[in-house]
Structure formats: C-alpha cells, structure tokens
PDB file of C-alpha atoms in Angstrom:
ATOM      1  CA  MET A  17       0.000   0.000   0.000  1.00 75.00           C
ATOM      2  CA  ASN A  18       1.495   3.349  -1.012  1.00 88.00           C
ATOM      3  CA  ILE A  19       1.875   6.243   1.404  1.00 91.00           C
ATOM      4  CA  PHE A  20      -1.069   8.223   0.000  1.00 92.00           C
ATOM      5  CA  LYS A  21      -3.457   5.301   0.382  1.00 93.00           C
ATOM      6  CA  GLN A  22      -2.175   4.774   3.909  1.00 94.00           C
ATOM      7  CA  PHE A  23      -2.885   8.436   4.633  1.00 95.00           C
ATOM      8  CA  TYR A  24      -6.466   8.071   3.365  1.00 94.00           C
ATOM      9  CA  LYS A  25      -7.077   4.828   5.265  1.00 94.00           C
ATOM     10  CA  SER A  26      -5.633   6.221   8.498  1.00 94.00           C
ATOM     11  CA  ILE A  27      -8.180   9.042   8.549  1.00 94.00           C
ATOM     12  CA  TYR A  28     -11.126   6.722   9.203  1.00 93.00           C
ATOM     13  CA  SER A  29     -10.022   3.098   9.637  1.00 94.00           C
ATOM     14  CA  PRO A  30      -8.596   1.883  12.993  1.00 93.00           C
ATOM     15  CA  ARG A  31      -8.549  -1.624  11.510  1.00 94.00           C
ATOM     16  CA  ASP A  32      -6.064  -0.594   8.822  1.00 94.00           C
ATOM     17  CA  ILE A  33      -3.979   1.262  11.421  1.00 95.00           C
ATOM     18  CA  ALA A  34      -3.803  -2.004  13.370  1.00 94.00           C
ATOM     19  CA  LEU A  35      -2.620  -3.854  10.270  1.00 94.00           C
ATOM     20  CA  PHE A  36       0.155  -1.317   9.670  1.00 93.00           C
ATOM     21  CA  ARG A  37       1.913  -2.639  12.791  1.00 93.00           C
ATOM     22  CA  PHE A  38       3.483  -5.371  10.668  1.00 92.00           C
ATOM     23  CA  GLN A  39       5.161  -3.106   8.099  1.00 92.00           C
ATOM     24  CA  GLY A  40       8.826  -2.094   8.115  1.00 91.00           C
ATOM     25  CA  ILE A  41       9.926   0.675  10.445  1.00 93.00           C
ATOM     26  CA  GLY A  42      11.517   2.579   7.551  1.00 93.00           C
ATOM     27  CA  LYS A  43       8.176   3.038   5.818  1.00 94.00           C
ATOM     28  CA  THR A  44       6.594   4.258   9.054  1.00 95.00           C
ATOM     29  CA  ILE A  45       9.377   6.806   9.578  1.00 96.00           C
ATOM     30  CA  LEU A  46       8.861   8.007   6.005  1.00 96.00           C
ATOM     31  CA  TYR A  47       5.152   8.386   6.768  1.00 96.00           C
ATOM     32  CA  VAL A  48       5.931  10.542   9.819  1.00 96.00           C
ATOM     33  CA  PHE A  49       8.052  12.860   7.653  1.00 97.00           C
ATOM     34  CA  PHE A  50       5.247  12.964   5.077  1.00 96.00           C
ATOM     35  CA  LEU A  51       2.629  13.777   7.722  1.00 96.00           C
ATOM     36  CA  THR A  52       4.841  16.490   9.200  1.00 96.00           C
ATOM     37  CA  PHE A  53       5.337  18.049   5.773  1.00 96.00           C
ATOM     38  CA  ILE A  54       1.563  18.269   5.284  1.00 95.00           C
ATOM     39  CA  SER A  55       1.076  19.811   8.728  1.00 94.00           C
ATOM     40  CA  ILE A  56       3.552  22.670   8.171  1.00 94.00           C
ATOM     41  CA  LEU A  57       2.498  23.623   4.633  1.00 94.00           C
ATOM     42  CA  PRO A  58       0.009  26.332   5.708  1.00 92.00           C
ATOM     43  CA  SER A  59       2.544  27.872   8.112  1.00 89.00           C
ATOM     44  CA  ILE A  60       5.239  27.994   5.425  1.00 91.00           C
ATOM     45  CA  ILE A  61       2.839  29.519   2.886  1.00 90.00           C
ATOM     46  CA  TYR A  62       1.676  32.167   5.350  1.00 86.00           C
ATOM     47  CA  PHE A  63       5.243  32.949   6.403  1.00 85.00           C
ATOM     48  CA  SER A  64       6.375  33.348   2.801  1.00 87.00           C
ATOM     49  CA  THR A  65       3.408  35.560   1.938  1.00 84.00           C
ATOM     50  CA  ALA A  66       3.839  37.666   5.059  1.00 79.00           C
ATOM     51  CA  LEU A  67       7.544  38.156   4.389  1.00 81.00           C
ATOM     52  CA  ILE A  68       7.104  39.213   0.756  1.00 82.00           C
ATOM     53  CA  GLU A  69       4.130  41.497   1.419  1.00 78.00           C
ATOM     54  CA  GLY A  70       5.680  42.797   4.623  1.00 76.00           C
ATOM     55  CA  ILE A  71       8.917  43.885   2.967  1.00 81.00           C
ATOM     56  CA  ASP A  72       7.103  45.984   0.374  1.00 79.00           C
ATOM     57  CA  ALA A  73       4.714  47.468   2.916  1.00 75.00           C
ATOM     58  CA  ALA A  74       7.455  48.144   5.441  1.00 76.00           C
ATOM     59  CA  LYS A  75       9.573  50.146   2.999  1.00 79.00           C
ATOM     60  CA  THR A  76       6.656  52.394   2.091  1.00 78.00           C
ATOM     61  CA  ILE A  77       5.551  52.892   5.672  1.00 77.00           C
ATOM     62  CA  ILE A  78       9.011  53.607   7.069  1.00 77.00           C
ATOM     63  CA  LYS A  79       9.599  56.220   4.393  1.00 78.00           C
ATOM     64  CA  ASP A  80       6.249  58.002   4.478  1.00 77.00           C
ATOM     65  CA  GLU A  81       4.103  57.164   7.500  1.00 78.00           C
ATOM     66  CA  ALA A  82       6.067  55.958  10.513  1.00 78.00           C
ATOM     67  CA  PRO A  83       7.076  58.389  13.284  1.00 81.00           C
ATOM     68  CA  SER A  84      10.764  58.872  13.980  1.00 83.00           C
ATOM     69  CA  PHE A  85      12.033  56.172  16.310  1.00 83.00           C
ATOM     70  CA  SER A  86      15.213  54.815  17.788  1.00 84.00           C
ATOM     71  CA  ILE A  87      16.190  51.456  19.284  1.00 82.00           C
ATOM     72  CA  LYS A  88      19.018  51.847  21.772  1.00 80.00           C
ATOM     73  CA  ASN A  89      20.157  49.912  24.854  1.00 79.00           C
ATOM     74  CA  GLY A  90      17.465  47.307  24.290  1.00 79.00           C
ATOM     75  CA  HIS A  91      14.518  49.738  24.270  1.00 83.00           C
ATOM     76  CA  LEU A  92      12.391  51.531  21.689  1.00 85.00           C
ATOM     77  CA  THR A  93      11.771  55.273  21.811  1.00 86.00           C
ATOM     78  CA  ALA A  94       9.614  57.164  19.310  1.00 84.00           C
ATOM     79  CA  LYS A  95       8.025  60.560  18.730  1.00 84.00           C
ATOM     80  CA  THR A  96       4.601  59.362  19.843  1.00 84.00           C
ATOM     81  CA  ASP A  97       2.849  58.963  23.172  1.00 83.00           C
ATOM     82  CA  VAL A  98       0.474  56.262  21.972  1.00 86.00           C
ATOM     83  CA  PRO A  99       0.887  53.056  19.927  1.00 87.00           C
ATOM     84  CA  VAL A 100       0.869  53.684  16.175  1.00 86.00           C
ATOM     85  CA  THR A 101      -0.859  51.097  13.967  1.00 86.00           C
ATOM     86  CA  ILE A 102      -0.568  51.360  10.195  1.00 84.00           C
ATOM     87  CA  ASP A 103      -2.480  49.010   7.842  1.00 81.00           C
ATOM     88  CA  LYS A 104      -1.296  48.603   4.262  1.00 74.00           C
ATOM     89  CA  ASP A 105      -2.020  45.900   1.655  1.00 68.00           C
ATOM     90  CA  ASN A 106      -3.269  43.311   4.194  1.00 72.00           C
ATOM     91  CA  PHE A 107      -0.198  43.907   6.331  1.00 76.00           C
ATOM     92  CA  THR A 108       0.009  45.783   9.625  1.00 82.00           C
ATOM     93  CA  ILE A 109       2.958  47.616  11.119  1.00 82.00           C
ATOM     94  CA  ILE A 110       2.864  48.601  14.782  1.00 86.00           C
ATOM     95  CA  ILE A 111       5.186  50.989  16.607  1.00 87.00           C
ATOM     96  CA  ASP A 112       4.633  51.036  20.364  1.00 87.00           C
ATOM     97  CA  PRO A 113       7.190  52.603  22.706  1.00 87.00           C
ATOM     98  CA  THR A 114       4.637  52.629  25.564  1.00 86.00           C
ATOM     99  CA  GLY A 115       4.540  48.890  26.343  1.00 83.00           C
ATOM    100  CA  ALA A 116       0.759  48.757  25.894  1.00 86.00           C
ATOM    101  CA  ILE A 117       0.907  46.112  23.118  1.00 86.00           C
ATOM    102  CA  SER A 118       2.240  42.578  23.644  1.00 83.00           C
ATOM    103  CA  GLY A 119       3.323  39.862  21.250  1.00 80.00           C
ATOM    104  CA  ASP A 120      -0.050  38.111  21.685  1.00 81.00           C
ATOM    105  CA  ASP A 121      -1.795  41.315  20.605  1.00 83.00           C
ATOM    106  CA  VAL A 122       0.318  41.336  17.439  1.00 83.00           C
ATOM    107  CA  ALA A 123      -0.834  37.779  16.627  1.00 80.00           C
ATOM    108  CA  ASP A 124      -4.428  39.039  16.547  1.00 80.00           C
ATOM    109  CA  GLU A 125      -3.508  41.373  13.672  1.00 78.00           C
ATOM    110  CA  GLY A 126      -2.854  38.497  11.227  1.00 76.00           C
ATOM    111  CA  ASN A 127       0.123  39.400   9.039  1.00 78.00           C
ATOM    112  CA  ALA A 128       1.991  42.037  11.005  1.00 82.00           C
ATOM    113  CA  PHE A 129       5.373  43.408  12.046  1.00 81.00           C
ATOM    114  CA  ALA A 130       5.687  45.260  15.331  1.00 85.00           C
ATOM    115  CA  LEU A 131       8.347  47.325  17.039  1.00 86.00           C
ATOM    116  CA  LEU A 132       7.396  47.011  20.697  1.00 87.00           C
ATOM    117  CA  LYS A 133       8.975  48.547  23.764  1.00 86.00           C
ATOM    118  CA  ASP A 134      11.543  45.793  24.388  1.00 85.00           C
ATOM    119  CA  GLU A 135      11.224  43.472  21.387  1.00 86.00           C
ATOM    120  CA  PHE A 136      10.114  43.187  17.791  1.00 83.00           C
ATOM    121  CA  ALA A 137       7.491  40.707  16.622  1.00 85.00           C
ATOM    122  CA  LEU A 138       6.526  39.096  13.309  1.00 82.00           C
ATOM    123  CA  SER A 139       3.088  37.541  12.952  1.00 83.00           C
ATOM    124  CA  SER A 140       1.816  35.357  10.115  1.00 74.00           C
ATOM    125  CA  GLY A 141      -1.237  33.114   9.931  1.00 66.00           C
ATOM    126  CA  GLY A 142      -2.035  33.682  13.614  1.00 68.00           C
ATOM    127  CA  ASN A 143       1.436  32.600  14.748  1.00 75.00           C
ATOM    128  CA  VAL A 144       3.843  35.151  16.208  1.00 81.00           C
ATOM    129  CA  GLU A 145       7.595  35.117  16.792  1.00 81.00           C
ATOM    130  CA  THR A 146       9.190  37.677  19.120  1.00 82.00           C
ATOM    131  CA  TYR A 147      12.846  38.670  19.463  1.00 82.00           C
ATOM    132  CA  PRO A 148      14.199  40.968  22.208  1.00 83.00           C
ATOM    133  CA  TYR A 149      16.282  43.955  21.166  1.00 79.00           C
ATOM    134  CA  SER A 150      18.941  42.803  23.614  1.00 77.00           C
ATOM    135  CA  MET A 151      19.884  40.121  21.051  1.00 76.00           C
ATOM    136  CA  MET A 152      21.327  42.902  18.883  1.00 69.00           C
ATOM    137  CA  ASN A 153      24.129  43.701  21.350  1.00 67.00           C
ATOM    138  CA  ASP A 154      23.094  47.297  22.037  1.00 64.00           C
ATOM    139  CA  ILE A 155      23.178  48.333  18.379  1.00 70.00           C
ATOM    140  CA  HIS A 156      21.626  51.758  17.760  1.00 74.00           C
ATOM    141  CA  ILE A 157      18.898  51.592  15.086  1.00 78.00           C
ATOM    142  CA  THR A 158      16.905  54.467  13.572  1.00 79.00           C
ATOM    143  CA  ASN A 159      14.372  54.790  10.730  1.00 78.00           C
ATOM    144  CA  SER A 160      17.068  54.928   8.038  1.00 81.00           C
ATOM    145  CA  ASP A 161      18.909  51.946   9.518  1.00 80.00           C
ATOM    146  CA  LEU A 162      15.711  49.908   9.553  1.00 76.00           C
ATOM    147  CA  LEU A 163      14.964  50.868   5.952  1.00 80.00           C
ATOM    148  CA  ASN A 164      18.408  49.661   4.870  1.00 83.00           C
ATOM    149  CA  PHE A 165      17.838  46.462   6.852  1.00 78.00           C
ATOM    150  CA  VAL A 166      14.472  45.863   5.159  1.00 80.00           C
ATOM    151  CA  ASP A 167      16.114  46.356   1.753  1.00 81.00           C
ATOM    152  CA  SER A 168      18.729  43.764   2.701  1.00 82.00           C
ATOM    153  CA  ILE A 169      16.054  41.288   3.818  1.00 79.00           C
ATOM    154  CA  GLY A 170      14.230  41.820   0.517  1.00 80.00           C
ATOM    155  CA  GLY A 171      17.346  40.868  -1.415  1.00 82.00           C
ATOM    156  CA  MET A 172      17.776  37.709   0.669  1.00 84.00           C
ATOM    157  CA  LYS A 173      14.200  36.429   0.731  1.00 83.00           C
ATOM    158  CA  GLY A 174      15.074  33.703  -1.765  1.00 86.00           C
ATOM    159  CA  ILE A 175      17.436  32.308   0.864  1.00 89.00           C
ATOM    160  CA  ILE A 176      15.489  33.172   4.005  1.00 87.00           C
ATOM    161  CA  ILE A 177      12.266  31.400   3.012  1.00 89.00           C
ATOM    162  CA  PRO A 178      13.879  27.990   2.255  1.00 92.00           C
ATOM    163  CA  VAL A 179      16.114  28.163   5.350  1.00 91.00           C
ATOM    164  CA  VAL A 180      13.250  29.071   7.685  1.00 89.00           C
ATOM    165  CA  SER A 181      11.031  26.434   6.049  1.00 92.00           C
ATOM    166  CA  LEU A 182      13.711  23.787   6.574  1.00 94.00           C
ATOM    167  CA  PHE A 183      14.111  24.830  10.206  1.00 93.00           C
ATOM    168  CA  ILE A 184      10.348  24.603  10.776  1.00 92.00           C
ATOM    169  CA  TYR A 185      10.283  21.178   9.115  1.00 95.00           C
ATOM    170  CA  ILE A 186      13.168  19.795  11.191  1.00 96.00           C
ATOM    171  CA  PHE A 187      11.765  21.148  14.453  1.00 95.00           C
ATOM    172  CA  SER A 188       8.249  19.882  13.670  1.00 95.00           C
ATOM    173  CA  SER A 189       9.570  16.450  12.657  1.00 96.00           C
ATOM    174  CA  ALA A 190      11.480  16.141  15.931  1.00 96.00           C
ATOM    175  CA  ALA A 191       8.351  17.124  17.869  1.00 95.00           C
ATOM    176  CA  SER A 192       6.324  14.525  15.936  1.00 96.00           C
ATOM    177  CA  PHE A 193       8.765  11.711  16.730  1.00 96.00           C
ATOM    178  CA  ILE A 194       8.744  12.649  20.424  1.00 96.00           C
ATOM    179  CA  GLU A 195       4.941  12.747  20.507  1.00 96.00           C
ATOM    180  CA  ILE A 196       4.645   9.380  18.771  1.00 96.00           C
ATOM    181  CA  SER A 197       7.162   7.820  21.155  1.00 96.00           C
ATOM    182  CA  VAL A 198       5.189   9.071  24.177  1.00 96.00           C
ATOM    183  CA  LEU A 199       1.945   7.884  22.589  1.00 96.00           C
ATOM    184  CA  ALA A 200       3.411   4.405  22.072  1.00 95.00           C
ATOM    185  CA  PHE A 201       4.184   4.222  25.811  1.00 95.00           C
ATOM    186  CA  ILE A 202       0.565   5.146  26.501  1.00 95.00           C
ATOM    187  CA  GLY A 203      -0.384   2.329  24.138  1.00 94.00           C
ATOM    188  CA  LEU A 204       1.444  -0.146  26.380  1.00 94.00           C
ATOM    189  CA  ALA A 205      -0.992   0.768  29.138  1.00 93.00           C
ATOM    190  CA  LEU A 206      -3.989   0.453  26.815  1.00 92.00           C
ATOM    191  CA  LYS A 207      -3.155  -2.857  25.133  1.00 91.00           C
ATOM    192  CA  GLY A 208      -4.385  -5.104  27.954  1.00 86.00           C
ATOM    193  CA  ASN A 209      -3.555  -8.752  27.245  1.00 86.00           C
ATOM    194  CA  ARG A 210      -3.092  -8.258  23.500  1.00 90.00           C
ATOM    195  CA  LYS A 211       0.278  -9.333  22.150  1.00 89.00           C
ATOM    196  CA  LEU A 212       1.634  -5.950  21.140  1.00 92.00           C
ATOM    197  CA  ASN A 213       5.176  -4.797  21.717  1.00 93.00           C
ATOM    198  CA  TYR A 214       6.479  -1.222  21.797  1.00 94.00           C
ATOM    199  CA  ARG A 215       7.711  -1.285  18.191  1.00 95.00           C
ATOM    200  CA  GLN A 216       4.296  -2.328  16.898  1.00 95.00           C
ATOM    201  CA  LEU A 217       2.566   0.299  19.044  1.00 95.00           C
ATOM    202  CA  TRP A 218       4.993   2.937  17.752  1.00 96.00           C
ATOM    203  CA  ARG A 219       3.947   2.152  14.194  1.00 96.00           C
ATOM    204  CA  MET A 220       0.277   2.270  15.150  1.00 96.00           C
ATOM    205  CA  ALA A 221       0.792   5.540  17.048  1.00 96.00           C
ATOM    206  CA  ALA A 222       2.358   7.134  13.968  1.00 96.00           C
ATOM    207  CA  TYR A 223      -0.711   6.409  11.851  1.00 96.00           C
ATOM    208  CA  SER A 224      -3.061   7.399  14.688  1.00 96.00           C
ATOM    209  CA  GLU A 225      -1.691  10.935  14.330  1.00 96.00           C
ATOM    210  CA  THR A 226      -3.266  11.289  10.874  1.00 96.00           C
ATOM    211  CA  LEU A 227      -6.781  12.444  11.814  1.00 95.00           C
ATOM    212  CA  PRO A 228      -5.829  15.183  14.337  1.00 95.00           C
ATOM    213  CA  THR A 229      -2.958  16.321  12.111  1.00 96.00           C
ATOM    214  CA  LEU A 230      -5.293  16.735   9.140  1.00 95.00           C
ATOM    215  CA  PHE A 231      -7.853  18.578  11.271  1.00 96.00           C
ATOM    216  CA  PHE A 232      -5.382  21.081  12.705  1.00 94.00           C
ATOM    217  CA  THR A 233      -3.758  21.570   9.300  1.00 94.00           C
ATOM    218  CA  ILE A 234      -7.139  22.575   7.872  1.00 94.00           C
ATOM    219  CA  MET A 235      -7.774  24.895  10.833  1.00 93.00           C
ATOM    220  CA  THR A 236      -4.390  26.553  10.276  1.00 89.00           C
ATOM    221  CA  ALA A 237      -5.081  26.881   6.547  1.00 90.00           C
ATOM    222  CA  ILE A 238      -8.326  28.758   7.187  1.00 88.00           C
ATOM    223  CA  GLN A 239      -6.679  30.738  10.016  1.00 82.00           C
ATOM    224  CA  THR A 240      -9.026  29.452  12.704  1.00 85.00           C
ATOM    225  CA  VAL A 241      -7.718  29.220  16.263  1.00 82.00           C
ATOM    226  CA  VAL A 242      -8.886  26.070  18.083  1.00 88.00           C
ATOM    227  CA  PRO A 243      -9.203  26.543  21.870  1.00 90.00           C
ATOM    228  CA  ASN A 244      -7.364  23.934  23.960  1.00 92.00           C
ATOM    229  CA  SER A 245      -5.790  22.502  20.796  1.00 91.00           C
ATOM    230  CA  PHE A 246      -3.084  20.674  22.778  1.00 92.00           C
ATOM    231  CA  LEU A 247      -5.631  18.761  24.862  1.00 95.00           C
ATOM    232  CA  ILE A 248      -7.892  18.091  21.877  1.00 95.00           C
ATOM    233  CA  ASN A 249      -4.973  16.726  19.855  1.00 95.00           C
ATOM    234  CA  TRP A 250      -3.930  14.295  22.602  1.00 96.00           C
ATOM    235  CA  PHE A 251      -7.502  13.240  23.322  1.00 96.00           C
ATOM    236  CA  VAL A 252      -8.248  12.418  19.685  1.00 96.00           C
ATOM    237  CA  VAL A 253      -4.974  10.636  18.988  1.00 96.00           C
ATOM    238  CA  ILE A 254      -5.285   8.480  22.132  1.00 96.00           C
ATOM    239  CA  ILE A 255      -8.850   7.535  21.185  1.00 96.00           C
ATOM    240  CA  VAL A 256      -7.765   6.596  17.637  1.00 96.00           C
ATOM    241  CA  LEU A 257      -4.890   4.496  18.994  1.00 96.00           C
ATOM    242  CA  TYR A 258      -7.214   2.815  21.490  1.00 96.00           C
ATOM    243  CA  LEU A 259      -9.679   1.930  18.718  1.00 96.00           C
ATOM    244  CA  ALA A 260      -6.819   0.541  16.630  1.00 95.00           C
ATOM    245  CA  ILE A 261      -5.627  -1.568  19.568  1.00 95.00           C
ATOM    246  CA  LYS A 262      -9.168  -2.941  19.959  1.00 94.00           C
ATOM    247  CA  GLU A 263      -8.907  -4.217  16.369  1.00 93.00           C
ATOM    248  CA  VAL A 264      -5.990  -6.475  17.346  1.00 91.00           C
ATOM    249  CA  PRO A 265      -7.329  -9.950  18.227  1.00 87.00           C
ATOM    250  CA  LYS A 266      -6.919 -11.144  21.799  1.00 82.00           C
ATOM    251  CA  PRO A 267      -4.932 -14.343  22.280  1.00 79.00           C
ATOM    252  CA  LYS A 268      -7.079 -17.439  22.549  1.00 75.00           C
ATOM    253  CA  ASN A 269      -7.266 -19.112  25.935  1.00 65.00           C
ATOM    254  CA  SER A 270      -5.650 -22.578  25.920  1.00 50.00           C
ATOM    255  CA  ASN A 271      -7.130 -25.287  28.163  1.00 49.00           C
TER     256      ASN A 271
END
C-alpha cells in the first residue's frame, strides 16, 4: 500500500492502522516525515506571503508614515505617546514605545510586524515570533537603519524562506517523533492482554496521528484558532490508537 493510500485509510479506519503494525519501520518513519510536511504547509505559505508582502509594505511605511524612532540599549523610543498602527495591503505595522501592546496582541492582527517597547514581533497566519532587542548587542537603530535592513532582507528572501522552512520542518519532525514515542508508551498501558510490543505500538501511534494532524492543518489553513488545541490533539490521537488496539485480536485461551 502506497503512502497516500495509507494516509487516506488512516483518517477513518482503525482496523487498517492495526494492520500497519506489521510493516517495516523505515516506511513508518517516512510516513511521519510525510505527515509532518503536510502539517507545516500552511505555516510555510503564510510565512512566505507575510515576508514578501511585509517587505514591500514596510519600505513604504518607514519612508512616508512611521514616526521617527530609535532602538538603543534594548529599548524603543519614538516621537509618539500612543501606539501607532498602520495598515497597508493586508499587512500591519505597529510601533509602540509605551509597552501597551504585547506579542499576543500582534498575533491578533494576522500578518503584522511590530516594534514594541523591548522586542520586535513578526506575525503570520495567527502565529507570532518575538525577538528581544537585547539580542542585537546594544546596536543603535533608527528609521534609516531599519529601511536599509528591510532592503537587505528583501534581497535575501530567496534564501530566508527555504532556510526558515527547513528549520520549521526539522523542528516539527522532531516534535512529531517525540509525541509518537510518548503515545506508544501510553499504548502499552492500553493494550491489555493483546500481544503488542512497543515497536508495533509505535507504528500504530504514527498512523493514529493522521486524523488530528489533518484537522489542525485545515484549521491553520483557514486561520481558525482552536481553543485547547493541545488537549484536543492528545484526546483524539489516544482515542484513535485505542480503537486501533481494539482491532488487534486477543490471544485465545488454551485449556
């Protein structure tokens, strides 16, 4: 059975997930990488779009609309007493020297770049990354410096996007393998008297991840935040694994 058919079967069939326990470990590992790739596609697309649109919007805004500002000694100062929010071409730029806006607030803006009091933030697809100014070793930055920096980023986007995408993929793959390994241990407690070892449960756990992964990938693609997503993910995947374990025949009693 090819990997695409396995993906389809794993969405709805615990019986097929139970049968996959007999396949080679190499094919299961390949499936985990495949599933991880699917799960990060929306994030990579949103990041790429936000970066490209953000660079163009940022250059225009810094030149024509942003107040004068300066980043020095790890803090932002600007010629404004209130946060400044500028919307342009589905991209938002925020300048807030007051500390009123947090990184979580930036995430609510969708695609956005923010200079906050002690850090800058980049949001795309509802996900936000923040970086403190202290990482820049007390470098003094003004409007013109930031404009030159944005120009440099624009020239390097063909490198930045693949590198960041690869980093996201590696990190997400590692997280997937850890989650599957923990789930397989949970499977040991759920198997009862069925003859299942850890390696077989690991394979079954990998395919049990399919349904919640597909669900959360769709939610990310349509930019919908799911409350308590961590708990929902674990609840669903444990239920799917339990149903798959129930499909494994119990050993017959010998008299």
